[in-house]
Amino acid sequence: MFAPDVLPVIFAALMGLSILLYVILDGFDLGVGLLFPFSEPEERDRMVASIGPFWDANETWLVLAIGILLVAFPAAHGAILTALYLPVAVMLIGLILRGVAFEFRAKAPLVHKGLWDAAFFTGSLMAAVSQGFMLGMYVMGLRWGWSEVAFALLTAGALTVAYSFIGATWVIFKTDGTLQRKAVRWAQGGIWGVVIGMGAVSAATPLVSARIFDKWFRFPEIVTLAPLPLMAGALVALLWIALKRLPAPGDHFAWFPFAGATALMVLGFSGMAYSFYPYIVPEKLTILEAAAATESLSIILVGVMVVLPVILCYTVLAYTIFRGKATALRYD
Amino acid sequence: MDTLLLSRIQFAANISFHILFPTITIALGWVLLFFKLRYNRTGQRKWMDLYMFWVKVFALSFAMGVVSGITMSFQFGTNWPGFMETVGNVAGPLLAYEVLTAFFLEAVFLGIMLFGASRVPGWVHTLATVLVAFGTTMSAFWILVLNSWMHTPAGYELRDGVVYAIDWMAIIFNPSLPYRLTHMLLASGLTVAFLVAGISAYRWLRGDHAPAVATGLRFGVVLGAVLIPLQILAGDMHGLNTLEHQPQKVAAMEGNWETGPHVPLVLFALPDQAARENRFEIAIPSGASIILKHDPAGVVPGLNDFVAEDGTVLHPPVAPVFWGFRVMVGTGMLMLAMGAAGLWFLHRRGAENLPRPYLIGLVGMAFSGWVATLAGWYVTEIGRQPWLVHGVLTTAEAVGPVAAGMVLTTLIAYLMVYVALMVAYIGVIFHLARKGSFFTPPVQPALQPAE
């Protein structure tokens, strides 16, 4: 039904889309959790309210991404996940903690609320740090050496700060008053993490692999690709200026930092995708070699083509229903 | 302990913890819809009070189910890479359809169902409730398709040791799916019935005699009493289906070693696998033959048929399957007794005058659905050993090359988290029940009846 050499590419693109959506969407709600220690207890209800209706669906993109890896590239799934056994476990326990803390903090006896707030922060931190660590290990080719681990620790820190940055921009977008002003300061502090993180990954990736170095720095690619880093630099500058001036009268441009942070993530992700294509396990296994049987991929693709647009539609619907500034979460 | 055993314990711990919460949410979604429709129809506040109370339990259970479910999708890769490498062509699409048609649906509309009542028209909120309930049921459908296929694989062929799908209808509607799906959906209904009855009884005993509490009691008891006979019937049919496809599992459930006629129904025994016999056996003569073959002279397969020439055991470990089955059936019988007694009391005395000992019994049975469901799953899953996919892939072949110490570390970490969350979860449900009993908040029914 579909050509056998096209299917793996389509699925790699779908997986990329899922990971990108996950990093942006769960990025902002993990980020909100990371900002808990900097906020007052009474501000936390509002921060949680800003992500309450969304976090569950946001996390589902991770399930879809890992699902596509699992079903479309079974050989890579095993290789990547057994290599990242410990960070995956840390991430999972983190996701468990924060996912349930969310519910418990509102329903448990009031005296335990602080405890669940701490669990929410700890879980968010574990998830963010382990994801950043896995990113670094992946860039380093999934090898467990001292220098690889050191680099992965750097990306772990950077991604954590980046998540807190996009979380802060979300709070700017969804709240007002004192909390919004506070979030502007958080974002000003966090933007450096984004710059360092993107810089480190961009610098390290071509150095680790001659193939990737060549892909970026040979002529004419070096010219056609130049807009990518230039746009990222311009965005950072614009964000910096915007954060100096926010909050603006009439709440103008409150959406801009979040949009800018999203655009930065898209740029960074595109760069990485370009670097690693066509490999799925860096320098070891290409997407064609790792792909599952054509007939199985075909039957999934049929479902994806029908269902994914519907999912995107009702996701947009949910964000539309809960548009505007966050208000207290109520079941009635 | 070796990596295989530790990985099995870890997966068993994860999936045991996980299944508790879907078992609640699958049926509770429909129950919430029922409460809401009753309110829309009658305008009586008690239905909205019930909805408001149980939607909190639903939200909490849903979150527990989601996060513990994510863990499993990763463990396929981290601990069981052989599973996807061998049967990924079948398991993959089934899991993908679960994510696409169920996970996103329930996750997105849950947000609207929980927090959107004041932001959307009443009918949209009701629709969101329908879609969440539908999503949880779809999720159960797809995962039970995959699980049933692992017990009774069909519609595939093996090429170079890898499974390829040839007939998707045969894969999806494989021989054990109808029985397993029915059995699990009824189990979910029963779990919720006894949870609603038990927590309502707890509130009643603490002096909260609001109309919603009495109605909750009546609802739970009646639902339980209606579902338990259906479940006994479905379980019996599922057992006969298992006898056809996995006779060694039924032999372990019955604790029957030798194939032959007039096989007794063993009520109590300590199966001794080393000596290949039962100790301290108490049995009803010809009982198993009558139940399984509807004839005292019916020939029932025994475990000794499943030992290879060289002594390799090809049947599951007997004791856990044997005992799991008895715990499940025993809990079911208790449910039957409580359901029947409850109907009689409701008929004679009404929901407001149930005898105190009966209410205490209901509180004790609040989580009985969990006990029966877990015991049942242990019977069917341990009963599949040594196979992971029956006749296709053994569990030992699928395990990943992770160091035993590493698996032990993560296992201990997961267990600590699970125990803590379990305590918190049950504690919070009773906390919510107590809160409801002392100061009923002046709930303004913001949800207007849909016209």
Short mmCIF file of N, CA and C in Angstrom, two decimals, chain B residues 13-133:
data_model
loop_
_atom_site.label_atom_id
_atom_site.label_comp_id
_atom_site.label_asym_id
_atom_site.label_seq_id
_atom_site.Cartn_x
_atom_site.Cartn_y
_atom_site.Cartn_z
N ALA B 13 5.11 -5.93 39.46
CA ALA B 13 4.81 -4.86 40.42
C ALA B 13 4.19 -3.67 39.70
N ASN B 14 4.78 -3.30 38.57
CA ASN B 14 4.27 -2.15 37.83
C ASN B 14 2.85 -2.38 37.33
N ILE B 15 2.64 -3.55 36.74
CA ILE B 15 1.35 -3.77 36.10
C ILE B 15 0.29 -4.04 37.16
N SER B 16 0.68 -4.64 38.29
CA SER B 16 -0.29 -4.84 39.38
C SER B 16 -0.74 -3.49 39.93
N PHE B 17 0.24 -2.61 40.14
CA PHE B 17 -0.10 -1.28 40.65
C PHE B 17 -0.97 -0.54 39.63
N HIS B 18 -0.56 -0.62 38.36
CA HIS B 18 -1.27 0.10 37.31
C HIS B 18 -2.73 -0.34 37.20
N ILE B 19 -2.97 -1.65 37.14
CA ILE B 19 -4.30 -2.15 36.78
C ILE B 19 -5.35 -1.78 37.83
N LEU B 20 -4.92 -1.49 39.06
CA LEU B 20 -5.88 -1.10 40.09
C LEU B 20 -6.69 0.11 39.66
N PHE B 21 -6.03 1.06 38.99
CA PHE B 21 -6.68 2.35 38.73
C PHE B 21 -7.56 2.32 37.48
N PRO B 22 -7.09 1.75 36.35
CA PRO B 22 -8.04 1.55 35.24
C PRO B 22 -9.24 0.73 35.67
N THR B 23 -9.05 -0.25 36.55
CA THR B 23 -10.19 -1.06 36.99
C THR B 23 -11.25 -0.16 37.61
N ILE B 24 -10.82 0.92 38.25
CA ILE B 24 -11.80 1.87 38.78
C ILE B 24 -12.31 2.80 37.68
N THR B 25 -11.41 3.38 36.88
CA THR B 25 -11.86 4.44 35.98
C THR B 25 -12.72 3.92 34.82
N ILE B 26 -12.46 2.69 34.36
CA ILE B 26 -13.23 2.18 33.21
C ILE B 26 -14.73 2.25 33.53
N ALA B 27 -15.12 1.70 34.69
CA ALA B 27 -16.54 1.68 35.02
C ALA B 27 -17.00 3.00 35.63
N LEU B 28 -16.10 3.66 36.40
CA LEU B 28 -16.53 4.88 37.10
C LEU B 28 -16.90 5.98 36.10
N GLY B 29 -16.24 6.00 34.93
CA GLY B 29 -16.58 6.98 33.90
C GLY B 29 -18.06 6.86 33.51
N TRP B 30 -18.51 5.62 33.29
CA TRP B 30 -19.91 5.40 32.91
C TRP B 30 -20.84 5.69 34.08
N VAL B 31 -20.38 5.37 35.29
CA VAL B 31 -21.19 5.64 36.47
C VAL B 31 -21.40 7.16 36.63
N LEU B 32 -20.32 7.92 36.40
CA LEU B 32 -20.43 9.38 36.48
C LEU B 32 -21.43 9.89 35.44
N LEU B 33 -21.35 9.32 34.24
CA LEU B 33 -22.28 9.72 33.20
C LEU B 33 -23.72 9.44 33.65
N PHE B 34 -23.92 8.28 34.28
CA PHE B 34 -25.25 7.92 34.79
C PHE B 34 -25.72 8.95 35.81
N PHE B 35 -24.85 9.31 36.77
CA PHE B 35 -25.22 10.32 37.78
C PHE B 35 -25.62 11.62 37.11
N LYS B 36 -24.83 12.02 36.11
CA LYS B 36 -25.08 13.30 35.46
C LYS B 36 -26.40 13.26 34.68
N LEU B 37 -26.64 12.17 33.98
CA LEU B 37 -27.90 12.06 33.23
C LEU B 37 -29.10 12.02 34.17
N ARG B 38 -28.95 11.36 35.32
CA ARG B 38 -30.05 11.35 36.30
C ARG B 38 -30.33 12.77 36.77
N TYR B 39 -29.25 13.54 36.99
CA TYR B 39 -29.43 14.92 37.42
C TYR B 39 -30.12 15.73 36.33
N ASN B 40 -29.63 15.56 35.11
CA ASN B 40 -30.24 16.28 33.99
C ASN B 40 -31.74 15.97 33.90
N ARG B 41 -32.09 14.72 34.16
CA ARG B 41 -33.46 14.28 34.03
C ARG B 41 -34.32 14.76 35.20
N THR B 42 -33.81 14.55 36.44
CA THR B 42 -34.66 14.78 37.61
C THR B 42 -34.46 16.15 38.25
N GLY B 43 -33.26 16.74 38.06
CA GLY B 43 -32.97 17.99 38.74
C GLY B 43 -32.72 17.84 40.23
N GLN B 44 -32.69 16.59 40.73
CA GLN B 44 -32.45 16.38 42.16
C GLN B 44 -30.98 16.61 42.50
N ARG B 45 -30.74 17.37 43.57
CA ARG B 45 -29.38 17.76 43.89
C ARG B 45 -28.51 16.58 44.28
N LYS B 46 -29.12 15.52 44.85
CA LYS B 46 -28.31 14.40 45.33
C LYS B 46 -27.48 13.77 44.20
N TRP B 47 -28.03 13.80 42.98
CA TRP B 47 -27.27 13.20 41.87
C TRP B 47 -26.02 14.02 41.56
N MET B 48 -26.16 15.36 41.68
CA MET B 48 -25.00 16.22 41.43
C MET B 48 -23.99 16.07 42.57
N ASP B 49 -24.50 15.92 43.81
CA ASP B 49 -23.58 15.68 44.93
C ASP B 49 -22.78 14.40 44.70
N LEU B 50 -23.47 13.37 44.26
CA LEU B 50 -22.78 12.11 43.96
C LEU B 50 -21.74 12.31 42.87
N TYR B 51 -22.16 13.01 41.82
CA TYR B 51 -21.22 13.28 40.72
C TYR B 51 -19.99 14.01 41.25
N MET B 52 -20.24 15.06 42.04
CA MET B 52 -19.13 15.89 42.54
C MET B 52 -18.18 15.11 43.42
N PHE B 53 -18.74 14.21 44.22
CA PHE B 53 -17.86 13.41 45.09
C PHE B 53 -17.03 12.44 44.26
N TRP B 54 -17.70 11.70 43.38
CA TRP B 54 -16.99 10.62 42.69
C TRP B 54 -16.12 11.12 41.56
N VAL B 55 -16.38 12.33 41.06
CA VAL B 55 -15.50 12.85 40.01
C VAL B 55 -14.11 13.13 40.59
N LYS B 56 -14.05 13.44 41.89
CA LYS B 56 -12.75 13.64 42.53
C LYS B 56 -11.98 12.33 42.60
N VAL B 57 -12.68 11.27 42.98
CA VAL B 57 -12.05 9.95 43.02
C VAL B 57 -11.60 9.55 41.61
N PHE B 58 -12.45 9.89 40.62
CA PHE B 58 -12.12 9.56 39.24
C PHE B 58 -10.84 10.28 38.81
N ALA B 59 -10.76 11.59 39.11
CA ALA B 59 -9.59 12.38 38.69
C ALA B 59 -8.32 11.82 39.32
N LEU B 60 -8.41 11.48 40.59
CA LEU B 60 -7.24 10.94 41.30
C LEU B 60 -6.85 9.58 40.72
N SER B 61 -7.82 8.72 40.52
CA SER B 61 -7.54 7.38 39.99
C SER B 61 -6.99 7.48 38.57
N PHE B 62 -7.54 8.42 37.80
CA PHE B 62 -7.09 8.58 36.43
C PHE B 62 -5.61 8.97 36.39
N ALA B 63 -5.25 9.94 37.25
CA ALA B 63 -3.84 10.37 37.29
C ALA B 63 -2.94 9.20 37.68
N MET B 64 -3.36 8.41 38.66
CA MET B 64 -2.55 7.26 39.08
C MET B 64 -2.40 6.29 37.91
N GLY B 65 -3.49 6.08 37.18
CA GLY B 65 -3.45 5.15 36.05
C GLY B 65 -2.54 5.64 34.93
N VAL B 66 -2.62 6.94 34.63
CA VAL B 66 -1.81 7.49 33.53
C VAL B 66 -0.32 7.33 33.84
N VAL B 67 0.10 7.80 35.02
CA VAL B 67 1.54 7.81 35.28
C VAL B 67 2.10 6.40 35.44
N SER B 68 1.31 5.48 36.01
CA SER B 68 1.85 4.13 36.14
C SER B 68 1.80 3.41 34.79
N GLY B 69 0.94 3.87 33.88
CA GLY B 69 0.88 3.27 32.55
C GLY B 69 2.07 3.67 31.69
N ILE B 70 2.50 4.94 31.82
CA ILE B 70 3.66 5.40 31.06
C ILE B 70 4.86 4.51 31.36
N THR B 71 5.00 4.16 32.65
CA THR B 71 6.12 3.30 33.07
C THR B 71 6.18 2.03 32.25
N MET B 72 5.02 1.43 32.00
CA MET B 72 5.04 0.15 31.31
C MET B 72 5.46 0.27 29.86
N SER B 73 5.01 1.36 29.19
CA SER B 73 5.38 1.49 27.78
C SER B 73 6.90 1.61 27.64
N PHE B 74 7.56 2.14 28.67
CA PHE B 74 9.02 2.21 28.61
C PHE B 74 9.66 0.88 28.96
N GLN B 75 9.03 0.14 29.87
CA GLN B 75 9.66 -1.11 30.29
C GLN B 75 9.67 -2.17 29.20
N PHE B 76 8.75 -2.08 28.24
CA PHE B 76 8.86 -2.99 27.09
C PHE B 76 10.26 -2.89 26.51
N GLY B 77 10.77 -1.65 26.40
CA GLY B 77 12.08 -1.46 25.80
C GLY B 77 13.21 -1.68 26.78
N THR B 78 13.08 -1.17 28.01
CA THR B 78 14.21 -1.25 28.93
C THR B 78 14.43 -2.68 29.42
N ASN B 79 13.38 -3.45 29.64
CA ASN B 79 13.55 -4.77 30.23
C ASN B 79 13.18 -5.94 29.31
N TRP B 80 12.33 -5.69 28.32
CA TRP B 80 11.84 -6.81 27.51
C TRP B 80 12.02 -6.53 26.01
N PRO B 81 13.23 -6.17 25.57
CA PRO B 81 13.40 -5.83 24.15
C PRO B 81 13.01 -6.99 23.23
N GLY B 82 13.17 -8.22 23.68
CA GLY B 82 12.84 -9.38 22.85
C GLY B 82 11.36 -9.45 22.49
N PHE B 83 10.53 -8.84 23.33
CA PHE B 83 9.09 -8.87 23.07
C PHE B 83 8.77 -8.14 21.77
N MET B 84 9.22 -6.87 21.68
CA MET B 84 8.90 -6.10 20.48
C MET B 84 9.67 -6.62 19.27
N GLU B 85 10.89 -7.11 19.49
CA GLU B 85 11.67 -7.59 18.35
C GLU B 85 11.01 -8.82 17.71
N THR B 86 10.34 -9.62 18.52
CA THR B 86 9.72 -10.84 17.97
C THR B 86 8.28 -10.60 17.52
N VAL B 87 7.48 -9.95 18.38
CA VAL B 87 6.06 -9.82 18.03
C VAL B 87 5.66 -8.36 17.80
N GLY B 88 6.65 -7.48 17.61
CA GLY B 88 6.36 -6.06 17.42
C GLY B 88 5.42 -5.78 16.26
N ASN B 89 5.47 -6.62 15.23
CA ASN B 89 4.61 -6.36 14.07
C ASN B 89 3.13 -6.54 14.40
N VAL B 90 2.84 -7.28 15.46
CA VAL B 90 1.45 -7.41 15.90
C VAL B 90 1.19 -6.47 17.08
N ALA B 91 2.08 -6.51 18.07
CA ALA B 91 1.85 -5.72 19.28
C ALA B 91 1.91 -4.22 18.97
N GLY B 92 2.81 -3.83 18.05
CA GLY B 92 3.00 -2.42 17.76
C GLY B 92 1.74 -1.71 17.30
N PRO B 93 1.13 -2.18 16.21
CA PRO B 93 -0.09 -1.51 15.76
C PRO B 93 -1.19 -1.50 16.82
N LEU B 94 -1.31 -2.57 17.61
CA LEU B 94 -2.37 -2.60 18.63
C LEU B 94 -2.11 -1.51 19.67
N LEU B 95 -0.84 -1.37 20.11
CA LEU B 95 -0.52 -0.34 21.08
C LEU B 95 -0.70 1.05 20.47
N ALA B 96 -0.32 1.17 19.19
CA ALA B 96 -0.45 2.47 18.52
C ALA B 96 -1.91 2.89 18.46
N TYR B 97 -2.79 1.93 18.15
CA TYR B 97 -4.21 2.26 18.09
C TYR B 97 -4.76 2.61 19.47
N GLU B 98 -4.19 2.01 20.50
CA GLU B 98 -4.64 2.37 21.85
C GLU B 98 -4.29 3.83 22.14
N VAL B 99 -3.05 4.22 21.82
CA VAL B 99 -2.65 5.61 22.08
C VAL B 99 -3.51 6.57 21.26
N LEU B 100 -3.67 6.23 19.96
CA LEU B 100 -4.34 7.16 19.05
C LEU B 100 -5.83 7.29 19.33
N THR B 101 -6.50 6.15 19.58
CA THR B 101 -7.96 6.22 19.69
C THR B 101 -8.45 6.35 21.13
N ALA B 102 -7.56 6.11 22.09
CA ALA B 102 -8.04 6.14 23.47
C ALA B 102 -7.32 7.18 24.33
N PHE B 103 -5.98 7.14 24.35
CA PHE B 103 -5.25 7.97 25.30
C PHE B 103 -5.51 9.46 25.10
N PHE B 104 -5.38 9.91 23.85
CA PHE B 104 -5.57 11.34 23.61
C PHE B 104 -7.00 11.76 23.89
N LEU B 105 -7.94 10.89 23.47
CA LEU B 105 -9.36 11.19 23.68
C LEU B 105 -9.63 11.42 25.16
N GLU B 106 -9.22 10.45 25.98
CA GLU B 106 -9.54 10.58 27.40
C GLU B 106 -8.76 11.72 28.03
N ALA B 107 -7.51 11.89 27.64
CA ALA B 107 -6.70 12.92 28.29
C ALA B 107 -7.23 14.33 28.00
N VAL B 108 -7.56 14.59 26.74
CA VAL B 108 -8.00 15.94 26.37
C VAL B 108 -9.38 16.23 26.97
N PHE B 109 -10.30 15.27 26.82
CA PHE B 109 -11.66 15.56 27.29
C PHE B 109 -11.77 15.46 28.81
N LEU B 110 -10.79 14.80 29.45
CA LEU B 110 -10.79 14.81 30.91
C LEU B 110 -10.66 16.24 31.43
N GLY B 111 -9.76 17.02 30.78
CA GLY B 111 -9.60 18.41 31.18
C GLY B 111 -10.91 19.17 31.11
N ILE B 112 -11.66 18.95 30.02
CA ILE B 112 -12.94 19.65 29.86
C ILE B 112 -13.96 19.10 30.86
N MET B 113 -13.94 17.78 31.06
CA MET B 113 -14.89 17.17 31.99
C MET B 113 -14.66 17.68 33.42
N LEU B 114 -13.38 17.79 33.82
CA LEU B 114 -13.10 18.17 35.20
C LEU B 114 -13.27 19.67 35.43
N PHE B 115 -12.70 20.46 34.54
CA PHE B 115 -12.59 21.89 34.82
C PHE B 115 -13.41 22.78 33.90
N GLY B 116 -14.11 22.17 32.94
CA GLY B 116 -14.74 22.99 31.91
C GLY B 116 -16.22 23.27 32.12
N ALA B 117 -16.81 22.77 33.23
CA ALA B 117 -18.26 22.86 33.38
C ALA B 117 -18.77 24.30 33.29
N SER B 118 -17.97 25.25 33.81
CA SER B 118 -18.45 26.63 33.79
C SER B 118 -18.08 27.33 32.48
N ARG B 119 -17.32 26.67 31.63
CA ARG B 119 -16.85 27.31 30.41
C ARG B 119 -17.53 26.82 29.15
N VAL B 120 -18.22 25.69 29.24
CA VAL B 120 -18.86 25.15 28.04
C VAL B 120 -20.34 24.91 28.34
N PRO B 121 -21.19 24.84 27.29
CA PRO B 121 -22.61 24.52 27.50
C PRO B 121 -22.77 23.15 28.13
N GLY B 122 -23.90 22.94 28.81
CA GLY B 122 -24.13 21.68 29.52
C GLY B 122 -23.97 20.46 28.63
N TRP B 123 -24.48 20.54 27.41
CA TRP B 123 -24.42 19.35 26.55
C TRP B 123 -22.98 19.03 26.16
N VAL B 124 -22.13 20.06 26.03
CA VAL B 124 -20.72 19.79 25.70
C VAL B 124 -20.06 19.08 26.87
N HIS B 125 -20.41 19.50 28.09
CA HIS B 125 -19.82 18.86 29.27
C HIS B 125 -20.27 17.40 29.36
N THR B 126 -21.56 17.16 29.08
CA THR B 126 -22.04 15.78 29.08
C THR B 126 -21.32 14.98 27.99
N LEU B 127 -21.14 15.60 26.82
CA LEU B 127 -20.44 14.92 25.73
C LEU B 127 -19.00 14.58 26.14
N ALA B 128 -18.34 15.54 26.83
CA ALA B 128 -16.97 15.28 27.28
C ALA B 128 -16.95 14.09 28.22
N THR B 129 -17.96 13.99 29.11
CA THR B 129 -18.03 12.85 30.03
C THR B 129 -18.20 11.55 29.25
N VAL B 130 -19.07 11.58 28.22
CA VAL B 130 -19.25 10.39 27.38
C VAL B 130 -17.92 10.00 26.73
N LEU B 131 -17.20 11.00 26.18
CA LEU B 131 -15.97 10.69 25.45
C LEU B 131 -14.89 10.15 26.38
N VAL B 132 -14.82 10.67 27.61
CA VAL B 132 -13.84 10.15 28.57
C VAL B 132 -14.17 8.69 28.90
N ALA B 133 -15.45 8.42 29.19
CA ALA B 133 -15.85 7.05 29.51
C ALA B 133 -15.58 6.13 28.32
#
